[in-house]
Tab-separated table of C-alpha atoms and ligand atoms in Angstrom:
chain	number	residue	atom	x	y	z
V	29	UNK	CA	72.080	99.149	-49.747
V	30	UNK	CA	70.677	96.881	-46.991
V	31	UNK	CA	69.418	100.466	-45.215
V	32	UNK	CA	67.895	101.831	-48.473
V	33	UNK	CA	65.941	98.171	-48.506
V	34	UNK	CA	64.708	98.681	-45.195
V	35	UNK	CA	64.015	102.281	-45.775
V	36	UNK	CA	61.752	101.125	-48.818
V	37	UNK	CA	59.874	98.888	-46.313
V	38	UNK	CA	58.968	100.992	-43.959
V	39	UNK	CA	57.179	103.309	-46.324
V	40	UNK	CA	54.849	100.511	-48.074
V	41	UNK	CA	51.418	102.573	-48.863
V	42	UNK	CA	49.128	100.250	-47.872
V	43	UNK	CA	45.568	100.665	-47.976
V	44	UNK	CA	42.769	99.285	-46.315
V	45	UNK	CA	41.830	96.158	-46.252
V	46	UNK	CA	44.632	95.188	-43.873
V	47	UNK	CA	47.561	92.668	-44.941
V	48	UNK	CA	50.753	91.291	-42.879
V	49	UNK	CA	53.901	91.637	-44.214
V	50	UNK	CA	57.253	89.640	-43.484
V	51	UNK	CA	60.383	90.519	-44.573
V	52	UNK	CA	63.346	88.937	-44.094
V	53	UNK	CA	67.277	89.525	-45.339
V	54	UNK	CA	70.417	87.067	-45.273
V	55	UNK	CA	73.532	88.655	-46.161
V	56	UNK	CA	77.043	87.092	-46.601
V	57	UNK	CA	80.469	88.615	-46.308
V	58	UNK	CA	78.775	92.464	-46.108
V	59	UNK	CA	79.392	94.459	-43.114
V	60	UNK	CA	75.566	94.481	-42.837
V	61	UNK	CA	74.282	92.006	-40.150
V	62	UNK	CA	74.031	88.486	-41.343
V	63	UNK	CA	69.863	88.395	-40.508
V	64	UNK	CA	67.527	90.502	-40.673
V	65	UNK	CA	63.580	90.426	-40.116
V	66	UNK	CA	60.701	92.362	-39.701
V	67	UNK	CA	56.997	91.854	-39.679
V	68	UNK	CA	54.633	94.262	-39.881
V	69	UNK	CA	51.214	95.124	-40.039
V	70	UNK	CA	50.012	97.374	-42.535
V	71	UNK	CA	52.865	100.167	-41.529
V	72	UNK	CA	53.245	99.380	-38.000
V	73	UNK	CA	56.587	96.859	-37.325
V	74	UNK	CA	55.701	94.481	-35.092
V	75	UNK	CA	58.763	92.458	-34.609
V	76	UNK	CA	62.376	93.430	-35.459
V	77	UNK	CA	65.411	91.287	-35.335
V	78	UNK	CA	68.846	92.529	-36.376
V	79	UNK	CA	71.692	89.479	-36.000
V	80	UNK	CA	74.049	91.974	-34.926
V	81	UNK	CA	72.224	93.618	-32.173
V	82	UNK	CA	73.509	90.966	-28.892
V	83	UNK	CA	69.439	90.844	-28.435
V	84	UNK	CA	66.584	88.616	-29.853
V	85	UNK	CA	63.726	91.154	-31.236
V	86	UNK	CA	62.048	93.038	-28.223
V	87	UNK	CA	58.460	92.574	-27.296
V	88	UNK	CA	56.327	95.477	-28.318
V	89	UNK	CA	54.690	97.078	-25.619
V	90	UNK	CA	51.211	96.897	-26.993
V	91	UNK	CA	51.805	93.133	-26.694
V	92	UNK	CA	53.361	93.436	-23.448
V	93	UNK	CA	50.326	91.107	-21.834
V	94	UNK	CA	49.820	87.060	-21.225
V	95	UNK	CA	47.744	86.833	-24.096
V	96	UNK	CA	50.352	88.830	-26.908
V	97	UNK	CA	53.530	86.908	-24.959
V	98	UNK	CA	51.902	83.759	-25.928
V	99	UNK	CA	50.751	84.775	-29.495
V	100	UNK	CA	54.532	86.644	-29.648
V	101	UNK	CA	56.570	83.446	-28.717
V	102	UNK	CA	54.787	81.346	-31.560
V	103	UNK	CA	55.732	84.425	-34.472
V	104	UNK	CA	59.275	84.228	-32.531
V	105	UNK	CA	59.857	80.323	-33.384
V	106	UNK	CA	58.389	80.932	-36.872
V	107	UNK	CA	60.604	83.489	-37.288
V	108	UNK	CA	63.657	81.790	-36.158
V	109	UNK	CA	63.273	79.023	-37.802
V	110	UNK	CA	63.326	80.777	-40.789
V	111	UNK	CA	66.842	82.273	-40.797
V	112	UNK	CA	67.779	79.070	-40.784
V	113	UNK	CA	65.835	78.793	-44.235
V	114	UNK	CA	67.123	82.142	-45.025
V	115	UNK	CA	70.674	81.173	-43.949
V	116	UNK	CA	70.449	78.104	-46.260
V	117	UNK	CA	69.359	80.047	-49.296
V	118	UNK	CA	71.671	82.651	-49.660
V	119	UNK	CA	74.199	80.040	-48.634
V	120	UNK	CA	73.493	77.358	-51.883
V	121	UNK	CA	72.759	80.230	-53.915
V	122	UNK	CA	76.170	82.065	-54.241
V	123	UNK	CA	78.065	78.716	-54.067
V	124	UNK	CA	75.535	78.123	-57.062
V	125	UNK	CA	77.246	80.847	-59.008
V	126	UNK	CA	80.496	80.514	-57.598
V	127	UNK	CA	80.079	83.937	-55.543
V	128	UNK	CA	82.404	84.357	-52.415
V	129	UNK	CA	81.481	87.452	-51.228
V	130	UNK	CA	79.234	90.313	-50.140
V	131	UNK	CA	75.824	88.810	-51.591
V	132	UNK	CA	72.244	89.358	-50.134
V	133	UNK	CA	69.369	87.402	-50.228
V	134	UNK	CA	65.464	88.862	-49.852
V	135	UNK	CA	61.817	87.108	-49.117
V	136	UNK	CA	59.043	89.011	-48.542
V	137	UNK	CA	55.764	86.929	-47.630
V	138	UNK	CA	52.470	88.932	-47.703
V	139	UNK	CA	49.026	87.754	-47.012
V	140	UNK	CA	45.629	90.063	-46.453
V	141	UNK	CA	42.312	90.391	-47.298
V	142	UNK	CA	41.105	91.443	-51.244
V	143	UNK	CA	38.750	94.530	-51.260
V	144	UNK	CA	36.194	91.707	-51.922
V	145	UNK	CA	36.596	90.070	-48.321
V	146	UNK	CA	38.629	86.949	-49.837
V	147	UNK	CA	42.180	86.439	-48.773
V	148	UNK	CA	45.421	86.548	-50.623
V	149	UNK	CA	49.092	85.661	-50.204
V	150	UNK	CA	52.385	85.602	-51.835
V	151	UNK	CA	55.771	85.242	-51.508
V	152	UNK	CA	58.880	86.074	-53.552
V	153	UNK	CA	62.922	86.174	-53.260
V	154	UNK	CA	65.615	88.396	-54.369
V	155	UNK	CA	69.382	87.443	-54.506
V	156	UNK	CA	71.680	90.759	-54.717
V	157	UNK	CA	67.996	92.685	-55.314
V	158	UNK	CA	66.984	91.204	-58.474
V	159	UNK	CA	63.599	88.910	-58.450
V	160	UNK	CA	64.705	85.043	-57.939
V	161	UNK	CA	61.688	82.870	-57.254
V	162	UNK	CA	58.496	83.205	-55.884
V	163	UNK	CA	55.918	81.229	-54.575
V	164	UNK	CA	52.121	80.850	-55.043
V	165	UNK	CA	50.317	79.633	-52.494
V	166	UNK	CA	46.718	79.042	-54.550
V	167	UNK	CA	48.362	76.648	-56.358
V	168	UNK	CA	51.308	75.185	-54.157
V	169	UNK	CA	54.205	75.977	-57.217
V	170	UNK	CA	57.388	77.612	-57.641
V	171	UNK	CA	58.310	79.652	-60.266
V	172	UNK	CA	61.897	80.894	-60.859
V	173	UNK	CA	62.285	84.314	-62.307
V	174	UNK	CA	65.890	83.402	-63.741
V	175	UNK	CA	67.225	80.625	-65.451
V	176	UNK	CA	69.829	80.465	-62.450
V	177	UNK	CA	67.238	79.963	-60.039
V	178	UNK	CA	65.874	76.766	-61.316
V	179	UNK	CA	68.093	74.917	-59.324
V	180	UNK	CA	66.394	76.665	-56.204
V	181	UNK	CA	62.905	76.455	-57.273
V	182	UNK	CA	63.644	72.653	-57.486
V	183	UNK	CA	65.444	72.297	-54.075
V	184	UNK	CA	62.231	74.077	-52.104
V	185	UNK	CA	59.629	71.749	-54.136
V	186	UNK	CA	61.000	68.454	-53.308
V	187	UNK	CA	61.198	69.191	-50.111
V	188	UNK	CA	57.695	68.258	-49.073
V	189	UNK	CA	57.518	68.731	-45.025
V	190	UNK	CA	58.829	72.409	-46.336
V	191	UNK	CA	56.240	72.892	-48.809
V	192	UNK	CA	53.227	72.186	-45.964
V	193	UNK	CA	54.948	74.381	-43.475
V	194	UNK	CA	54.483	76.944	-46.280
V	195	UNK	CA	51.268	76.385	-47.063
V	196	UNK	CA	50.182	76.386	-44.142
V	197	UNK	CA	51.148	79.671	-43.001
V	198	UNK	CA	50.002	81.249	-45.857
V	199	UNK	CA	46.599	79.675	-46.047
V	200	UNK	CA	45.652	79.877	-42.312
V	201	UNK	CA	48.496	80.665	-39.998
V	202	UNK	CA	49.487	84.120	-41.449
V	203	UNK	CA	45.785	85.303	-41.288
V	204	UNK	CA	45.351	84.378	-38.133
V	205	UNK	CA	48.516	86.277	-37.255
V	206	UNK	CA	46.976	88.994	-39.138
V	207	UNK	CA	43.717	89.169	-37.129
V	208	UNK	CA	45.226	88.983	-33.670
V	209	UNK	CA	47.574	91.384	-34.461
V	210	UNK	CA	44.837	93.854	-35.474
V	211	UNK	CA	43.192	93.026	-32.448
V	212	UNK	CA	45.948	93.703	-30.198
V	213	UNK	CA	47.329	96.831	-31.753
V	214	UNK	CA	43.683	98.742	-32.233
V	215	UNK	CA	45.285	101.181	-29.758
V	216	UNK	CA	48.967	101.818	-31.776
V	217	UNK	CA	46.865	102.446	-34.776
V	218	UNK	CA	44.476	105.178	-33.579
V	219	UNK	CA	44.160	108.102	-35.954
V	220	UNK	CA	46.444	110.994	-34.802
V	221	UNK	CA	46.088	114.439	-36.214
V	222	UNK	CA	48.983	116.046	-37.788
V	223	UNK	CA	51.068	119.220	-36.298
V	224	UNK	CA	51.082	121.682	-39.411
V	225	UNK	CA	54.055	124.704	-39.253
V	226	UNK	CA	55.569	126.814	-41.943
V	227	UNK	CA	59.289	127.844	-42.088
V	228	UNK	CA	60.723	130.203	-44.420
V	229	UNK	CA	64.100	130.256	-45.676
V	230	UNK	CA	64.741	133.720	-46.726
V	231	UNK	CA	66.973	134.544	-49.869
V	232	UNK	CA	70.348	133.957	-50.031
V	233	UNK	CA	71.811	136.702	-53.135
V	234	UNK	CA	69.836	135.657	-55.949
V	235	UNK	CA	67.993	132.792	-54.489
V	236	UNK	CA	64.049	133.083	-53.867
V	237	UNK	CA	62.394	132.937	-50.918
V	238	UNK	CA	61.490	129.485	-49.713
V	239	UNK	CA	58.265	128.204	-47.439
V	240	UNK	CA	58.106	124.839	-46.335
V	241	UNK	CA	55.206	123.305	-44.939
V	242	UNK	CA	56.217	120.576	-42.319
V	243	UNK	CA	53.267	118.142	-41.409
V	244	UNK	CA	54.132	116.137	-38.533
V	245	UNK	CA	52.872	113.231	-35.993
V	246	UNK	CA	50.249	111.791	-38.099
V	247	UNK	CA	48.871	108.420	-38.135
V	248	UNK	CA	47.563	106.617	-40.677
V	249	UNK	CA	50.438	107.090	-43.172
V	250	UNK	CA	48.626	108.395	-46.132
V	251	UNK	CA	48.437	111.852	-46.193
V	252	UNK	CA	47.569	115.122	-48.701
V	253	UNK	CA	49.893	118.180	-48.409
V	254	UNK	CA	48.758	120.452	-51.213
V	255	UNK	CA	50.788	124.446	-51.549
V	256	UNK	CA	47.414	126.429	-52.882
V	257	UNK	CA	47.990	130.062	-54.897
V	258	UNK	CA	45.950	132.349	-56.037
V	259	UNK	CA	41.986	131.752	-55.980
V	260	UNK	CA	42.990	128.878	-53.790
V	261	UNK	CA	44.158	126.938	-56.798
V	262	UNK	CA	46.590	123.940	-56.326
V	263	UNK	CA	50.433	124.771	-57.116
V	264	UNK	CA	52.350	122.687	-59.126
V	265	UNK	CA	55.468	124.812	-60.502
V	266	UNK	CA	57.871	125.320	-57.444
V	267	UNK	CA	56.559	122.655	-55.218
V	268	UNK	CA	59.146	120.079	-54.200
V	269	UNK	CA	57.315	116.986	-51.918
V	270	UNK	CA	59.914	115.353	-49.818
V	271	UNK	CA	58.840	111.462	-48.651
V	272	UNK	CA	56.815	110.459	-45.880
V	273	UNK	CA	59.222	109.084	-43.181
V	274	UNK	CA	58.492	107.359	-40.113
V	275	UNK	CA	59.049	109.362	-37.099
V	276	UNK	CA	59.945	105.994	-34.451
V	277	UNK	CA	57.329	106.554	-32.618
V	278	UNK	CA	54.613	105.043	-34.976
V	279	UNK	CA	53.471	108.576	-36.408
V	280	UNK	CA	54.588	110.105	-40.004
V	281	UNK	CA	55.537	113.472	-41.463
V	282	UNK	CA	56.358	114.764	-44.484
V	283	UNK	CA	57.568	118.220	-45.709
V	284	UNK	CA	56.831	120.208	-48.925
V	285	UNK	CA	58.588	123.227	-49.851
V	286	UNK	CA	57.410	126.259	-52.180
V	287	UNK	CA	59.281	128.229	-53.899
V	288	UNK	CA	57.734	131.643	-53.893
V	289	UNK	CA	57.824	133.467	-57.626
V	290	UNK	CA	60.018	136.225	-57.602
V	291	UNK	CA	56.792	138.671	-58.844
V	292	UNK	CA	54.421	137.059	-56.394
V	293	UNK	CA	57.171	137.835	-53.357
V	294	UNK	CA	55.544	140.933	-52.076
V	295	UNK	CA	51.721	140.637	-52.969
V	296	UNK	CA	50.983	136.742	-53.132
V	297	UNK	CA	49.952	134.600	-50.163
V	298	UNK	CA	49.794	130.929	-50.183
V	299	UNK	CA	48.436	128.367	-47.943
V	300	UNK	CA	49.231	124.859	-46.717
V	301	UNK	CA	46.023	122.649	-47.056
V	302	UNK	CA	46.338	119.435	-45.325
V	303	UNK	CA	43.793	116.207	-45.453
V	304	UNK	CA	44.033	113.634	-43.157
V	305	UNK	CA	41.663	110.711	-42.324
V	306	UNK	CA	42.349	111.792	-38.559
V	307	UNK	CA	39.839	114.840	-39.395
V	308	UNK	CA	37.082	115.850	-40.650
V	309	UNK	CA	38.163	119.273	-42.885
V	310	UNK	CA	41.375	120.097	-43.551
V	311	UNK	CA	44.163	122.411	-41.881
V	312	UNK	CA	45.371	125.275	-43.892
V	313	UNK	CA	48.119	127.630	-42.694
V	314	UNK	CA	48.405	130.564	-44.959
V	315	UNK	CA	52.550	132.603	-45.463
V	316	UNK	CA	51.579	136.019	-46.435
V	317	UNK	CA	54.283	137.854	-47.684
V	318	UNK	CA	56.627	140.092	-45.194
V	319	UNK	CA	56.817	143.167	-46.470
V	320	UNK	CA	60.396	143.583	-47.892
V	321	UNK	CA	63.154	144.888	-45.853
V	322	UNK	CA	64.737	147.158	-48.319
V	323	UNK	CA	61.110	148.569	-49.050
V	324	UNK	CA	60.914	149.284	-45.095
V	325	UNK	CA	63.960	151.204	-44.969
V	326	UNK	CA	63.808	153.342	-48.229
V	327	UNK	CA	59.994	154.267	-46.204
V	328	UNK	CA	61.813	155.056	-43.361
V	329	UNK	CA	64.769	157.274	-45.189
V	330	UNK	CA	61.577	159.048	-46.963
V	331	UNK	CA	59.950	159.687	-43.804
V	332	UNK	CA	63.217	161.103	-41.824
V	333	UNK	CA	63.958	163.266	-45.176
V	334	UNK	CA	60.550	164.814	-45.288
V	335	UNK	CA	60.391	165.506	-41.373
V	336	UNK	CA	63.926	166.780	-41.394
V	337	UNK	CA	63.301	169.158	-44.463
V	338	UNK	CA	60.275	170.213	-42.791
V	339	UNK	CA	62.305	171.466	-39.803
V	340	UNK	CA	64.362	173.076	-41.956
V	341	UNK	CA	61.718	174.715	-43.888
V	342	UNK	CA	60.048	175.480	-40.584
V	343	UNK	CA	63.199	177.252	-39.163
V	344	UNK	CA	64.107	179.039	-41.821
V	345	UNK	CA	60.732	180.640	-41.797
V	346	UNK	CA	60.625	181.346	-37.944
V	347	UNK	CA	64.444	182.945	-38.968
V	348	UNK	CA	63.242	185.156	-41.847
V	349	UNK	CA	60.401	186.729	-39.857
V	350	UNK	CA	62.179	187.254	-36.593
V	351	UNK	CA	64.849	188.930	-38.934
V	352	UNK	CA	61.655	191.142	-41.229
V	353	UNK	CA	60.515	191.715	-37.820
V	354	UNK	CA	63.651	193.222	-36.356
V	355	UNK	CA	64.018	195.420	-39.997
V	356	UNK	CA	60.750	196.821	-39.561
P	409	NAG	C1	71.857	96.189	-36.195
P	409	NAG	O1	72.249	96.313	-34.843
P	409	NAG	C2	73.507	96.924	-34.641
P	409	NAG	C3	73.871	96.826	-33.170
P	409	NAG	O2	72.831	97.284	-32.374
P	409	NAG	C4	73.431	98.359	-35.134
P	409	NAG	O3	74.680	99.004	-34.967
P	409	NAG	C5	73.055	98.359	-36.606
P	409	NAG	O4	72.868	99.689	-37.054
P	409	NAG	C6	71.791	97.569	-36.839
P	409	NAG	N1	71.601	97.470	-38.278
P	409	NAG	C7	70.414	97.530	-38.864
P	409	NAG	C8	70.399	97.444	-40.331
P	409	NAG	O5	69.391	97.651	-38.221
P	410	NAG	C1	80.228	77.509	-61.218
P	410	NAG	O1	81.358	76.723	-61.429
P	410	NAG	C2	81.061	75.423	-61.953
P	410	NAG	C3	82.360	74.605	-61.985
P	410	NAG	O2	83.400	75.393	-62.512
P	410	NAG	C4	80.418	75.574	-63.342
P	410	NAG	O3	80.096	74.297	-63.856
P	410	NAG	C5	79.153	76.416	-63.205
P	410	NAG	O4	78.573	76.655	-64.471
P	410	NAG	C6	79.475	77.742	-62.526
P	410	NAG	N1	78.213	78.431	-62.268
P	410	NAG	C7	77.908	79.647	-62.753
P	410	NAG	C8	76.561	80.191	-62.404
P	410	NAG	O5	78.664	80.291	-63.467
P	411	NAG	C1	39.073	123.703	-45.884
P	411	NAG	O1	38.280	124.110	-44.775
P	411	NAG	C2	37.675	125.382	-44.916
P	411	NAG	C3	37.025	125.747	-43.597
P	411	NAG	O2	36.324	124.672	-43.064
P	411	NAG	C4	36.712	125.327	-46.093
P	411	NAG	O3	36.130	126.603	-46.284
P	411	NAG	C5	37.458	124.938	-47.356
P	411	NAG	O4	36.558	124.774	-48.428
P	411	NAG	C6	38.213	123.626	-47.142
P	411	NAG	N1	39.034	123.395	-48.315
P	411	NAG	C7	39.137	122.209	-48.909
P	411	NAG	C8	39.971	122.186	-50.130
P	411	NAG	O5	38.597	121.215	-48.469
């Protein structure tokens, strides 16, 4: 469940203007690690921690310099500081409902900038995946989402050296982190211009012939992969989008099949158009169709009969006046 979560993370559309995300897991009794967290900027992770890796998160190399060490080691004692907080919560909250085992506990803090130039943040928690409380930092309250949680909501609000570490980070401190982070990683999040390829997968018996158009190694995340038919129109029967996945190494791909009609096979091409903020037009790779096999080789049986029977023909004639001939 706990990999699905951090799946679902990773693939955040987020559009411009930028916003930090944290997100943060404490599990108890799973087989999952006890702590997890992850920042990231718009869809680049900054820091990971895993609790059962035997290593604290690992400096990325874009921040591999005095200046990101320094700004690094302060989101480092933020962040550990708050799997203690995490620790805590997922700790009171199953003895709250008399849970022993295998429970999980979510936050995910956001803050950004509005299209408008103001800024915004939030922050909400899940206990086994369903919305808890959540926490608005405009107006310095806690809401709980469940009748269950009240208990919580009540714990975090009295606590008032916890409630100005909070606000503090999400009026200034998380913003700040926000901005230096952009600043530092201008270079990770360079456009990069997908890699477009087709493969086929030919017909298996009664199956139809398949084209998939794999788009590959592009950064930013959003992308357009549209299958075009006839008169270049956009196809929508037969066209099965995968997701966009990371690829590890900050760039994205995704993959979208077509399933060519059985009546378009041998006289209907299609193209791949693909739209990407890393160009200025578009990339289109066209599958025309091959011409059938079995059409191939009933051409070549025709041919070989018709040349053969020629021969034949020929010979026979050849025979029939060498033999008039000889009668004459
Ligand atoms: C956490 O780290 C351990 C050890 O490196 C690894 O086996 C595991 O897959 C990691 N789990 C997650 C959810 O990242
Ligand atoms: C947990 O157990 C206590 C004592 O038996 C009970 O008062 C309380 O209502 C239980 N909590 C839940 C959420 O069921
Ligand atoms: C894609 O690019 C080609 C060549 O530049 C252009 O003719 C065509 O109109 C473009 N198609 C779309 C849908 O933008």
């Amino acid at each position: 469940m706990i990999t699905t979560i951090l799946i679902s993370f990773m693939q955040f559309s987020i559009v411009a203007p930028h916003s930090l995300h944290r997100h943060c897991i404490a599990t108890q009794g799973t087989l999952y690690p006890k702590n997890i967290q992850l920042v990231m900027i718009d869809d680049v992770i900054v820091y990971y921690y895993n609790s059962s890796a035997e290593q604290e998160a690992v400096v990325p190399e874009w921040l591999n310099h005095p200046e990101g060490i320094e700004f690094w080691q302060e989101v480092h004692r933020n962040l550990k500081f708050n799997r203690y907080v995490m620790d805590t919560a997922v700790r009171v909250t199953s003895e709250h409902y008399n849970h022993s085992h295998d429970h999980f506990y979510q936050a995910h803090g956001r803050c950004g900038w509005k299209s408008d130039g103001t800024t915004e943040a939030f922050m909400s928690h899940a206990y086994d995946g369903k919305d808890f409380v959540s926490f608005d930092v405009s107006t310095r309250t806690w809401t709980a989402a469940v009748s269950h949680a009240v208990f919580y909501k009540r714990k975090r609000e009295t606590d008032l050296e916890d409630l100005v570490r909070l606000v503090i980070h999400y009026e200034s401190g998380c913003i700040r982190w926000l901005e230096k982070l952009l600043e530092f990683s201008v270079t990770v999040r360079e456009p990069k211009v997908p890699a477009v390829s087709l493969f086929e997968r030919p017909p298996h018996g009664n199956s139809k012939v398949e084209v998939t158009c794999h788009v590959t190694g592009f950064y930013p995340r959003a992308v357009q992969v549209d299958w075009l038919g006839a008169e270049g129109l956009p196809m929508v029967d037969g066209v099965n989008s995968g997701e966009v996945l990371p690829n590890g190494d900050g760039s994205y791909q995704l993959r979208k099949s077509l399933t060519v009609p059985q009546e378009a096979q041998d006289t209907q091409s299609y193209s791949c158009l693909v739209l990407h903020s890393s160009i200025a037009g578009n990339i289109t790779v066209t599958w025309a169709p091959k011409k059938n096999l079995a059409n191939v080789l009933m051409a070549i049986v025709i041919i070989v009969s018709v040349v053969l029977m020629l021969t034949v023909l020929f010979k026979y004639l050849v025979w029939r006046r060498a033999v008039g001939k000889s009668q004459s």
